[in-house]
Each structure stands twice: as C-alpha cells, then as structure tokens.
CSV table of C-alpha atoms and ligand atoms in Angstrom, one decimal:
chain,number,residue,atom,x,y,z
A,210,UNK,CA,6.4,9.4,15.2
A,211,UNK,CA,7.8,8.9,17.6
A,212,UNK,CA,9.8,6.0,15.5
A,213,UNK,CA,11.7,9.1,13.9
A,214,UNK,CA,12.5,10.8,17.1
A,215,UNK,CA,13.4,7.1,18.3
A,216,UNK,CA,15.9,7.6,15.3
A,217,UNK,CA,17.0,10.9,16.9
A,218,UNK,CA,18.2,9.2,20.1
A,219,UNK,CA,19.9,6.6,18.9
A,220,UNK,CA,23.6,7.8,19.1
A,221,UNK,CA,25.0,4.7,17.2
A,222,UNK,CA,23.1,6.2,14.4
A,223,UNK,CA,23.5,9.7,15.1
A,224,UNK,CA,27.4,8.4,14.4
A,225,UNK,CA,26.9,6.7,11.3
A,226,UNK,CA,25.1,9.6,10.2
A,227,UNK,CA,27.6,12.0,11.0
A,228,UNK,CA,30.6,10.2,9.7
A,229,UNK,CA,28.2,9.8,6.3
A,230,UNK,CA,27.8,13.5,6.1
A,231,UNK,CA,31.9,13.7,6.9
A,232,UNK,CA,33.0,11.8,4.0
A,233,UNK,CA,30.9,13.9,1.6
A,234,UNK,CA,29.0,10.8,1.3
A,235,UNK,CA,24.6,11.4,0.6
A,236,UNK,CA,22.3,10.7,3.2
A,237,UNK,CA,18.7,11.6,3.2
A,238,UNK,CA,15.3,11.5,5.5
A,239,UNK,CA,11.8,11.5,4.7
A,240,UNK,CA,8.7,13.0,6.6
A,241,UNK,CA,9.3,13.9,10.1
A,242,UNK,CA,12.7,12.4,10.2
A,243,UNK,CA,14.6,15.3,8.0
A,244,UNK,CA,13.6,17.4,10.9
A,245,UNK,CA,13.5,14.9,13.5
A,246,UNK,CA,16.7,13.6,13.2
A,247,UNK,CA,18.9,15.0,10.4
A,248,UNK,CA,17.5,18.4,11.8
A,249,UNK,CA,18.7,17.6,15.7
A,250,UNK,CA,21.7,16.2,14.5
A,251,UNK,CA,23.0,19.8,12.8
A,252,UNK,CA,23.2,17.6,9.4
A,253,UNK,CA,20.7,20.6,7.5
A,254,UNK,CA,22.7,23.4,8.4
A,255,UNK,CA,23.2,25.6,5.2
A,256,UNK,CA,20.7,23.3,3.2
A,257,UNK,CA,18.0,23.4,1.5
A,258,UNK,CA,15.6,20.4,2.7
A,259,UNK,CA,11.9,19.7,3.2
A,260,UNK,CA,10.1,17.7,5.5
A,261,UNK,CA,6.4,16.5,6.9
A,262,UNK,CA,4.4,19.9,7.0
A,263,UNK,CA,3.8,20.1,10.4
A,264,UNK,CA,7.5,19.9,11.5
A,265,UNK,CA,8.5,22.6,8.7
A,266,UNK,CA,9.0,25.0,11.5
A,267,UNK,CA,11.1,23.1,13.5
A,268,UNK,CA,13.2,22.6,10.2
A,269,UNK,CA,13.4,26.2,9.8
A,270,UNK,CA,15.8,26.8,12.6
A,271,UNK,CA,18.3,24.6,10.8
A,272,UNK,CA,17.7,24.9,7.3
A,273,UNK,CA,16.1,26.8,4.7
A,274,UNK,CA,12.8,24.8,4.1
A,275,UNK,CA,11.7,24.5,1.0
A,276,UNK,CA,8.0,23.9,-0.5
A,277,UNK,CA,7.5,20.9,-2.5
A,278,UNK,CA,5.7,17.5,-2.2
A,279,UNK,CA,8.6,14.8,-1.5
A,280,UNK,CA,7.7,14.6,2.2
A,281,UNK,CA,5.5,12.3,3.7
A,282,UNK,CA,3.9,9.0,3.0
A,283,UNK,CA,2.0,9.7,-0.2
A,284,UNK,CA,5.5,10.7,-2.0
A,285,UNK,CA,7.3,8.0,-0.8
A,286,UNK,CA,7.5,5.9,-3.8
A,287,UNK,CA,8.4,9.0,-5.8
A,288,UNK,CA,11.4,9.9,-3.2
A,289,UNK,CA,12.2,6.1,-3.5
A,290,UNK,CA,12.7,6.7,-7.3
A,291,UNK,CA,14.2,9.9,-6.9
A,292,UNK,CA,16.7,8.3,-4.8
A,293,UNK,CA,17.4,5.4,-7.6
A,294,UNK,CA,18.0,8.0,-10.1
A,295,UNK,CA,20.8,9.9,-7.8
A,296,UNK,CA,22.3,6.6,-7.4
A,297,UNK,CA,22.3,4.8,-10.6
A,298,UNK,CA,21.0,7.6,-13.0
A,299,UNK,CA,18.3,8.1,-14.7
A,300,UNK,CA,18.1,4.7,-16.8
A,301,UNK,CA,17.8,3.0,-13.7
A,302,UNK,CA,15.1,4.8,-12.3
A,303,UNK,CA,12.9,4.6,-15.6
A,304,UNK,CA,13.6,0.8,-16.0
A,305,UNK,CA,12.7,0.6,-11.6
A,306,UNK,CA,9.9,2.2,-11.4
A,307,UNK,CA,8.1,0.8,-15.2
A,308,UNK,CA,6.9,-2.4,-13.1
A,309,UNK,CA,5.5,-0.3,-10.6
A,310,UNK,CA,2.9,1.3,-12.3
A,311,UNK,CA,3.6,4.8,-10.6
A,312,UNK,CA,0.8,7.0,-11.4
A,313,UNK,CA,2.5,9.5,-14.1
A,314,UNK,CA,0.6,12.7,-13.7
A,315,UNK,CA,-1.1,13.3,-10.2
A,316,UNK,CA,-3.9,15.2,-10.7
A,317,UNK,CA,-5.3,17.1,-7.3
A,318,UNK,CA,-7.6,14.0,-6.6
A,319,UNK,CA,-7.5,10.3,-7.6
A,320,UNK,CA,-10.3,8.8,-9.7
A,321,UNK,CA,-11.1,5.2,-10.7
A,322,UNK,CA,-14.2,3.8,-12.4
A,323,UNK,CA,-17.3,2.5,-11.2
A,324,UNK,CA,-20.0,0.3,-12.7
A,325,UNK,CA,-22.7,-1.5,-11.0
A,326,UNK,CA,-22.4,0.7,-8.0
A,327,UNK,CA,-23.9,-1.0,-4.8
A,328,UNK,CA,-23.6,0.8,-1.3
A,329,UNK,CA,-21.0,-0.7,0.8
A,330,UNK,CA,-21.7,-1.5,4.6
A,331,UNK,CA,-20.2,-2.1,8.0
A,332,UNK,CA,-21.3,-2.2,11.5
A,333,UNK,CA,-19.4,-0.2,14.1
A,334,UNK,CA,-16.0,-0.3,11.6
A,335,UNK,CA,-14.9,-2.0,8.7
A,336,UNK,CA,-13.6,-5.4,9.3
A,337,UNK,CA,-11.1,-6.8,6.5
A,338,UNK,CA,-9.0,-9.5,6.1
A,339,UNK,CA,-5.2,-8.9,4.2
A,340,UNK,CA,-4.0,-12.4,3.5
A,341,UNK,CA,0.3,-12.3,3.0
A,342,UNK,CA,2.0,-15.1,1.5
A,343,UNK,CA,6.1,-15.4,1.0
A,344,UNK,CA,6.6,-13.5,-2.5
A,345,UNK,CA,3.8,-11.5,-1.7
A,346,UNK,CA,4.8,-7.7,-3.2
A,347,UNK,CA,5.7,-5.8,0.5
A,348,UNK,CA,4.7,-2.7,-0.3
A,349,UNK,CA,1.3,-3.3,-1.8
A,350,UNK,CA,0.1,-5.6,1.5
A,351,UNK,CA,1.7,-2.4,3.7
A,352,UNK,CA,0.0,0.1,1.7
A,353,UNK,CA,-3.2,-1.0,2.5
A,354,UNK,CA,-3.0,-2.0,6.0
A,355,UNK,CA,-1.3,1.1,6.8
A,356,UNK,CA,-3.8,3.3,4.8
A,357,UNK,CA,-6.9,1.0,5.8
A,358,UNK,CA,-5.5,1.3,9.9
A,359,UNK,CA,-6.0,5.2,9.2
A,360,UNK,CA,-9.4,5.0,8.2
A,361,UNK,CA,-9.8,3.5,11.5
A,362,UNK,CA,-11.1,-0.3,9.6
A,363,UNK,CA,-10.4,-3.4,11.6
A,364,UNK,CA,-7.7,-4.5,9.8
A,365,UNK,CA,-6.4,-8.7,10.2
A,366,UNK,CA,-3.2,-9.5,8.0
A,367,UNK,CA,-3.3,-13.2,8.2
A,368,UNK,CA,-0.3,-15.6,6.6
A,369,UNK,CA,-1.4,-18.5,4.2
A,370,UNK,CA,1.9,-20.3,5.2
A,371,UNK,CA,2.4,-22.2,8.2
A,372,UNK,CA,4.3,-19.4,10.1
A,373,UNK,CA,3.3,-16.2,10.9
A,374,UNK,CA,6.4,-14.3,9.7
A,375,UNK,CA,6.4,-14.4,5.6
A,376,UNK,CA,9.2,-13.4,3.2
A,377,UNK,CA,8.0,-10.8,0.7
A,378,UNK,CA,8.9,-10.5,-2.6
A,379,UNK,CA,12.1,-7.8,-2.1
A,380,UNK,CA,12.9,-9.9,0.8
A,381,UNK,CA,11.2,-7.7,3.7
A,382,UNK,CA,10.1,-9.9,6.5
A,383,UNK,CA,6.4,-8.9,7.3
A,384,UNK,CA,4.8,-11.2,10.2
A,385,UNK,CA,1.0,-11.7,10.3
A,386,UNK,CA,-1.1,-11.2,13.5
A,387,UNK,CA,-2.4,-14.5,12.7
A,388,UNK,CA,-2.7,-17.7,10.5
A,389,UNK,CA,-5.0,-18.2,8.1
A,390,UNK,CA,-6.9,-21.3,10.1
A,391,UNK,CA,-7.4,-18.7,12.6
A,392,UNK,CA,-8.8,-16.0,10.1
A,393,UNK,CA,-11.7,-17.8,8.2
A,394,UNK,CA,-13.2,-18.6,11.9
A,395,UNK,CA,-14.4,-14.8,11.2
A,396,UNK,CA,-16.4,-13.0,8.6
A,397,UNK,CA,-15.1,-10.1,7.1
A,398,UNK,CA,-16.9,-6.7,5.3
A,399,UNK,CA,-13.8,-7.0,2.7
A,400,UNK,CA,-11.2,-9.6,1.7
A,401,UNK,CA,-8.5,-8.3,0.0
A,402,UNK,CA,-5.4,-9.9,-1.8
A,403,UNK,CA,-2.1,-7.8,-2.2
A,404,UNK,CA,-0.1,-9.0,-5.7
A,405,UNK,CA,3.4,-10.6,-5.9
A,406,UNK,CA,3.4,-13.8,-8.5
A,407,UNK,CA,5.1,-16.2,-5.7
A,408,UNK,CA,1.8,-14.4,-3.3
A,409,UNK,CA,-1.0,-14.7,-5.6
A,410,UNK,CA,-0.1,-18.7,-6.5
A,411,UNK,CA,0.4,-19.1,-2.7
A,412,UNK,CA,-3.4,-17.6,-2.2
A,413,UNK,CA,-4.6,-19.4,-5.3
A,414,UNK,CA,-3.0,-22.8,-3.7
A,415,UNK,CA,-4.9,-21.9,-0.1
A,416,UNK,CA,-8.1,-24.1,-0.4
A,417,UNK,CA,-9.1,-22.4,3.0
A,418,UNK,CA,-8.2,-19.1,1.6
A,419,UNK,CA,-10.4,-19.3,-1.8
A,420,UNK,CA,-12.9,-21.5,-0.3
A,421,UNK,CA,-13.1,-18.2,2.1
A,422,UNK,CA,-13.2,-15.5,-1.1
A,423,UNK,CA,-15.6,-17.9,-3.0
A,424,UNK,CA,-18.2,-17.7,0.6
A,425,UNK,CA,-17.7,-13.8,0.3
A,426,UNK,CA,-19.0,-13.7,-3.5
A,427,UNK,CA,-22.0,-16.1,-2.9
A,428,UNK,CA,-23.3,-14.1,0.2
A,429,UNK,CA,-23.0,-10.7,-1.6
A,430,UNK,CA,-19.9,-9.3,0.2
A,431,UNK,CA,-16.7,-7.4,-0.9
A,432,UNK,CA,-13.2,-9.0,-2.5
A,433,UNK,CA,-10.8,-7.3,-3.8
A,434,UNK,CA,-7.2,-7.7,-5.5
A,435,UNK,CA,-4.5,-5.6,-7.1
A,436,UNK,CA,-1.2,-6.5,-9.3
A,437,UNK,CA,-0.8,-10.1,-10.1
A,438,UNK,CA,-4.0,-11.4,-7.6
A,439,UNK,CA,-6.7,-10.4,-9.6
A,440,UNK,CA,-5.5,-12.7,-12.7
A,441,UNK,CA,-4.0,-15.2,-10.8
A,442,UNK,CA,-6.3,-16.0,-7.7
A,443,UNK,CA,-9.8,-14.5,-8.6
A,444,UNK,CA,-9.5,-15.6,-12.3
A,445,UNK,CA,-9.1,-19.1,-12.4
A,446,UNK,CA,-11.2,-19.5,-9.1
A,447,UNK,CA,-14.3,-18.0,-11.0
A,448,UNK,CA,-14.1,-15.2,-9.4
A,449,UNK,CA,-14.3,-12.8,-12.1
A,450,UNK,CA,-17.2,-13.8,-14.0
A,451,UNK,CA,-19.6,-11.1,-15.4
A,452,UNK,CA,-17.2,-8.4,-13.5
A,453,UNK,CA,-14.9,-5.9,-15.1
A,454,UNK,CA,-11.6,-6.1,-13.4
A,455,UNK,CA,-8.1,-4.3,-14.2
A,456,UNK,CA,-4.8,-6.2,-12.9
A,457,UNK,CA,-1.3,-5.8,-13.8
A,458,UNK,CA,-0.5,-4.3,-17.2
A,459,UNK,CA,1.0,-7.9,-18.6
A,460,UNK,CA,-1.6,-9.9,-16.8
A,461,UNK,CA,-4.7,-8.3,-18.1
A,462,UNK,CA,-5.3,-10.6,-20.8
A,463,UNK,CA,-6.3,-13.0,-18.7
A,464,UNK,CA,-9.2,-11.5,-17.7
A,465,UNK,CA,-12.6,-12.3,-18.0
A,466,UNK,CA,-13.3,-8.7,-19.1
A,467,UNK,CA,-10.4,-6.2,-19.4
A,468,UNK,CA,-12.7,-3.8,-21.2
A,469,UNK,CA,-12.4,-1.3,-18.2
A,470,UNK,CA,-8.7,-2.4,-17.4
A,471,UNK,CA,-6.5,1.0,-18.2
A,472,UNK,CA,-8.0,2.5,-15.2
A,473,UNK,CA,-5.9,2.4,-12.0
A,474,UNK,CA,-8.3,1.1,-10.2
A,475,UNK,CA,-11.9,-0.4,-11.1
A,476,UNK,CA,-15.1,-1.0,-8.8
A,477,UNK,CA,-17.7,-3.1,-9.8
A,478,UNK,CA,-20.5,-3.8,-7.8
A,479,UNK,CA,-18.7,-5.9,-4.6
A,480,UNK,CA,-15.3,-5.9,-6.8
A,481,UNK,CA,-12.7,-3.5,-6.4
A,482,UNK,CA,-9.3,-4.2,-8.3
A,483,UNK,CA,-6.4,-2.4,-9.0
A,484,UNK,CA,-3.1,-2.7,-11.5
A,485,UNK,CA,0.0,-2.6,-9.4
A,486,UNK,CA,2.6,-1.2,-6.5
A,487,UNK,CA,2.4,2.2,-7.9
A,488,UNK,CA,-1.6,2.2,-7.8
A,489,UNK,CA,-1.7,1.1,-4.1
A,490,UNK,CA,-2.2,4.4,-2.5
A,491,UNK,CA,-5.2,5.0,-4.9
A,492,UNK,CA,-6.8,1.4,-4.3
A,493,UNK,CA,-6.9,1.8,-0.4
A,494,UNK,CA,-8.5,5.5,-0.8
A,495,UNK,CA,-11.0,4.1,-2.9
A,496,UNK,CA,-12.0,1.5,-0.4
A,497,UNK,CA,-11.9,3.8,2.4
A,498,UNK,CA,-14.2,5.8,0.3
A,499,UNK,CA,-16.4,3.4,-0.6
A,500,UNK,CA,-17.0,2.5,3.1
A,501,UNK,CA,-16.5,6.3,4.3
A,502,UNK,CA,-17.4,8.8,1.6
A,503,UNK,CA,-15.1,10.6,-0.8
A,504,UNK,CA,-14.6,13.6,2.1
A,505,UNK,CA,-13.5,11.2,4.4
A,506,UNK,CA,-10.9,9.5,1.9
A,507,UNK,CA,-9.6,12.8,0.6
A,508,UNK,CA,-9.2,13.8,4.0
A,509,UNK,CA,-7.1,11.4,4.7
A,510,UNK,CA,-5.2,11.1,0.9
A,511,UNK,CA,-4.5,14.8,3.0
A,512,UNK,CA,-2.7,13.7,5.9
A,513,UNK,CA,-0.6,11.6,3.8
A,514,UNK,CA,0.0,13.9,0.9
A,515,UNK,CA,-1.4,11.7,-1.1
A,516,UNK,CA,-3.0,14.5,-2.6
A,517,UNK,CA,-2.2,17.6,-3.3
B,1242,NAG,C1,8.4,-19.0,3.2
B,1242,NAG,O1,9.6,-18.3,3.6
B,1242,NAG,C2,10.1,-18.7,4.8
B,1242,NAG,C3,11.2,-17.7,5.2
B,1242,NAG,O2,12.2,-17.7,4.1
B,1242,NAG,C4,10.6,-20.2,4.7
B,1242,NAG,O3,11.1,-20.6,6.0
B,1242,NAG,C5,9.4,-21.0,4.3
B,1242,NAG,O4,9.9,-22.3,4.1
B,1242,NAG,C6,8.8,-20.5,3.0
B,1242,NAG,N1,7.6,-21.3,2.7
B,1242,NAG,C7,7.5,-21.9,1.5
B,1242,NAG,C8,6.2,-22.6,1.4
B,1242,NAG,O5,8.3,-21.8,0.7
B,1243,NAG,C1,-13.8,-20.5,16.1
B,1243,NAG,O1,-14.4,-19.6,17.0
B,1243,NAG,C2,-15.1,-20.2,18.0
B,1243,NAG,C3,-15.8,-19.1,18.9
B,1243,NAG,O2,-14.8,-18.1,19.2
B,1243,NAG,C4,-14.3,-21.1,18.8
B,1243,NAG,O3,-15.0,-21.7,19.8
B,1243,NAG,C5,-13.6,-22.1,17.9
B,1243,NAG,O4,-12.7,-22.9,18.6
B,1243,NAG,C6,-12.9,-21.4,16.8
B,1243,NAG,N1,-12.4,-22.4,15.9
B,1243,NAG,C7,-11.2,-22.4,15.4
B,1243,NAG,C8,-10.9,-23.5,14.4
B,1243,NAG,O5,-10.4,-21.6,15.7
C-alpha cells in the first residue's frame, strides 16, 4: 500500500481487468491487491480467493476467503511458479523454478549454518552497501533491499556502470540511488553482492568496487554474496580464503571450501553467503538477524509470511 489501492483507482485498469474477467480470460492479484482492487472491482464475487491477512475481512464481503499461504511477499516466488504451471503446465514450472533454488519444504523457521561466530555491530542502524550491475539477477538485489529497508538498515544500492539505471538479468530496469564513485566515499557495516553471471563479472571487473570488499575484509567488517557472486567476485579476488562459503549449485566447485555448501545459506565469521534467487528471503533474514537477533528477524519473516 497504497500502490495496490493506487491500482484500484486507475480506471484504465479497472477496464482491462474487467474485459479480462469478460472473455473468461485468468487474471490474478497478490497480497493486498486481491482485495484492494480485484475485491473493489466486483471481480471475486462467487470466488474463492485469498489475500494479505489483514485485508481478509475486507475480502469477505466479496468472496469466500480462504486460508492458505499464497498471499503476501514471502509466497511470492511460489505464486510466481504457481502461475507458470497454470500457464504452461507443470513441465514448465519444474524446469522455471530448478535454477531458482526455491526452498522445497518450508519448515516453520529458516535455518542456515554458522561457524566461527563473531558478534555483528552497528551504530544507530545498519549501514550496507547493495552494488547492481546490468545482468545483475532482479529479484535477488530487490529481495534484500526490500527485506533489509524493513529491518530499518540504511540501505545504498549503488550501480557499477556509468548510469544509474541498470538492466537486470530478466530485463527489469532497477535505478541505483547512486554510482559507485559516490558509494566507496562511505564505509559500510555490510557489503553485499546480489548474483546474476553478467552482475557478478561486472562487480569482479569494478577495481573501485573489489578494492572496496577487499578494505572491508582487512579491517574486520562484513561481505557477503549469494548465487553466482560468491564464485565469481569473492573467489578469484581472494576473498574466500580460509572461509566456508555456499554459492550457486553449479558454481560451488569453485570454491575455496564448499564443505558447508548444501546449506541455503552459510555464515562464517564476517562472511555470510547464500546459493540462489529462491534462497534470497532466507539470506536477508539471516543478516537482519545477525545484526538484530533471531526475534527480531522472525518477526519480521512474520509480516511477510515468510514464515509460517
Ligand atoms: C548496461 O545496460 C544499459 C541499458 O541497456 C546500456 O545502455 C549500457 O550500455 C549497458 N552497459 C554495458 C557496460 O553493457
Ligand atoms: C567524499 O566525501 C567528502 C566529505 O563528504 C567530500 O568532501 C568529498 O568531495 C567526497 N569525495 C568524492 C569523490 O565524492
């Protein structure tokens, strides 16, 4: 909110939507917008549909909610694949969402490994820097700005290209709030790299960028990387050794020490990686709960049904 009730006013839409719904063609919502807009628009009436928790009464007036977890944030990825399977059947979906690494039996709480633990720190709030870079994978850098902006951290997503606006890997256009000459005139609690293979050989090209993550090893402070990053920046840049890392599946034997690598996401000491899109969710709750405290992060895996 209020970009779903933004949705709801929007009467070019609202036509679209109802000509969709017409033709006996599908259309769909997801957290507040089922009740928001498909809800306002009398496109539930005599379904059965679910929506964000807290606008499950409003839904009730129009349709007959229904418990489940496909609602909100946390599920998105799932409704995503849900959606690829109506579409293209269930063939497509399996051979979509392989690659993403999508976590295949939630339990009630995530878990990752630690070894070496050390305490993390901050003053006032966490301040980290998310570099983007074109190819970079959208949905990983999004993941944990979004989920990182929750947990209140100071959050800079700065482009190693010359222009702020970069072209992600499924060709979303994300734009930086600044350029990466801007960002290393700042230190940062956490540095951490988002995957994509044309992303992570953009950030391993960026002298200023690893001459930044190799500063944050010597003086003790925290990097991180998930999907292809962790092989293809940290790796060759030395900034692996002695640490047990995971990455993405195909790209783990390239690391120094895969030995811990089949977890979804692995902290060691100022090191926290993690394997791919589908583990994204997990890797940002364990960095907001190595900054905040688990209580803190499984509030807030909560809010976004993350959790159950
Ligand atoms: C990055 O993508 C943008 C947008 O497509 C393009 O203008 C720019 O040239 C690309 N940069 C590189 C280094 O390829
Ligand atoms: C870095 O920050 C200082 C203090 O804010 C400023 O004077 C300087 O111009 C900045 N340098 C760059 C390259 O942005």
């Amino acid at each position: 909110m209020p970009g779903a009730a933004t949705l709801k006013d929007c009467k070019t839409l609202e036509n679209i939507a109802k000509k969709q719904a017409a033709d006996g063609r599908p259309y769909t919502a997801l957290c507040a917008a089922s009740a928001v807009a498909l809800g306002s628009w009398g496109l539930l009436k005599g379904l059965q549909a679910i929506c964000y928790p807290s606008f499950m009464e409003q839904l009730s007036s129009s349709a007959s909610a229904v418990e489940s977890r496909g609602r909100g944030p946390g599920t998105a990825m799932e409704y995503s694949i849900a959606l690829v399977e109506l579409l293209y059947g269930k063939e497509k979906a399996i051979e979509v969402s392989g690659p993403l690494v999508m976590p295949s039996n939630r339990g009630p709480e995530y878990t990752f490994a630690e070894l070496n633990p050390v305490k993390w720190t901050f003053e006032n709030s966490p301040k980290i820097l998310v570099p983007i870079a074109n190819g970079t994978v959208e949905m990983e850098a999004v993941i944990i700005v979004d989920v990182l902006r929750r947990a209140k951290a100071e959050v800079v997503v700065a482009s190693v290209e010359d222009k702020l606006e970069i072209l992600a890997s499924r060709k979303v256009k994300l734009v930086a709030d600044v350029l990466i000459d801007e960002a290393i005139n700042r230190s940062y609690d956490l540095i951490v790299l988002p995957g994509g293979l044309g992303g992570a050989q953009a950030f391993a090209n960026s002298q200023k960028l690893v001459n930044l993550l190799k500063k944050q090893r010597e003086s003790n402070k925290l990097y991180g990387a998930i999907c292809a990053s962790p092989a293809l920046v940290l790796e060759p840049h030395g900034l692996l050794k002695g640490k047990k890392a995971t990455a993405f599946p195909a790209l783990c034997n390239e690391l120094s020490d895969p030995s811990e690598a089949e977890n979804h996401v692995v902290v060691d000491g100022n090191l926290v990686t993690s394997r791919g899109s589908g583990t994204s969710m997990e890797f940002a709750l364990v960095i907001t709960e190595k900054f905040l405290g688990r209580q803190k992060a499984l509030e807030l895996a909560k809010t976004m049904l993350s959790v159950q």
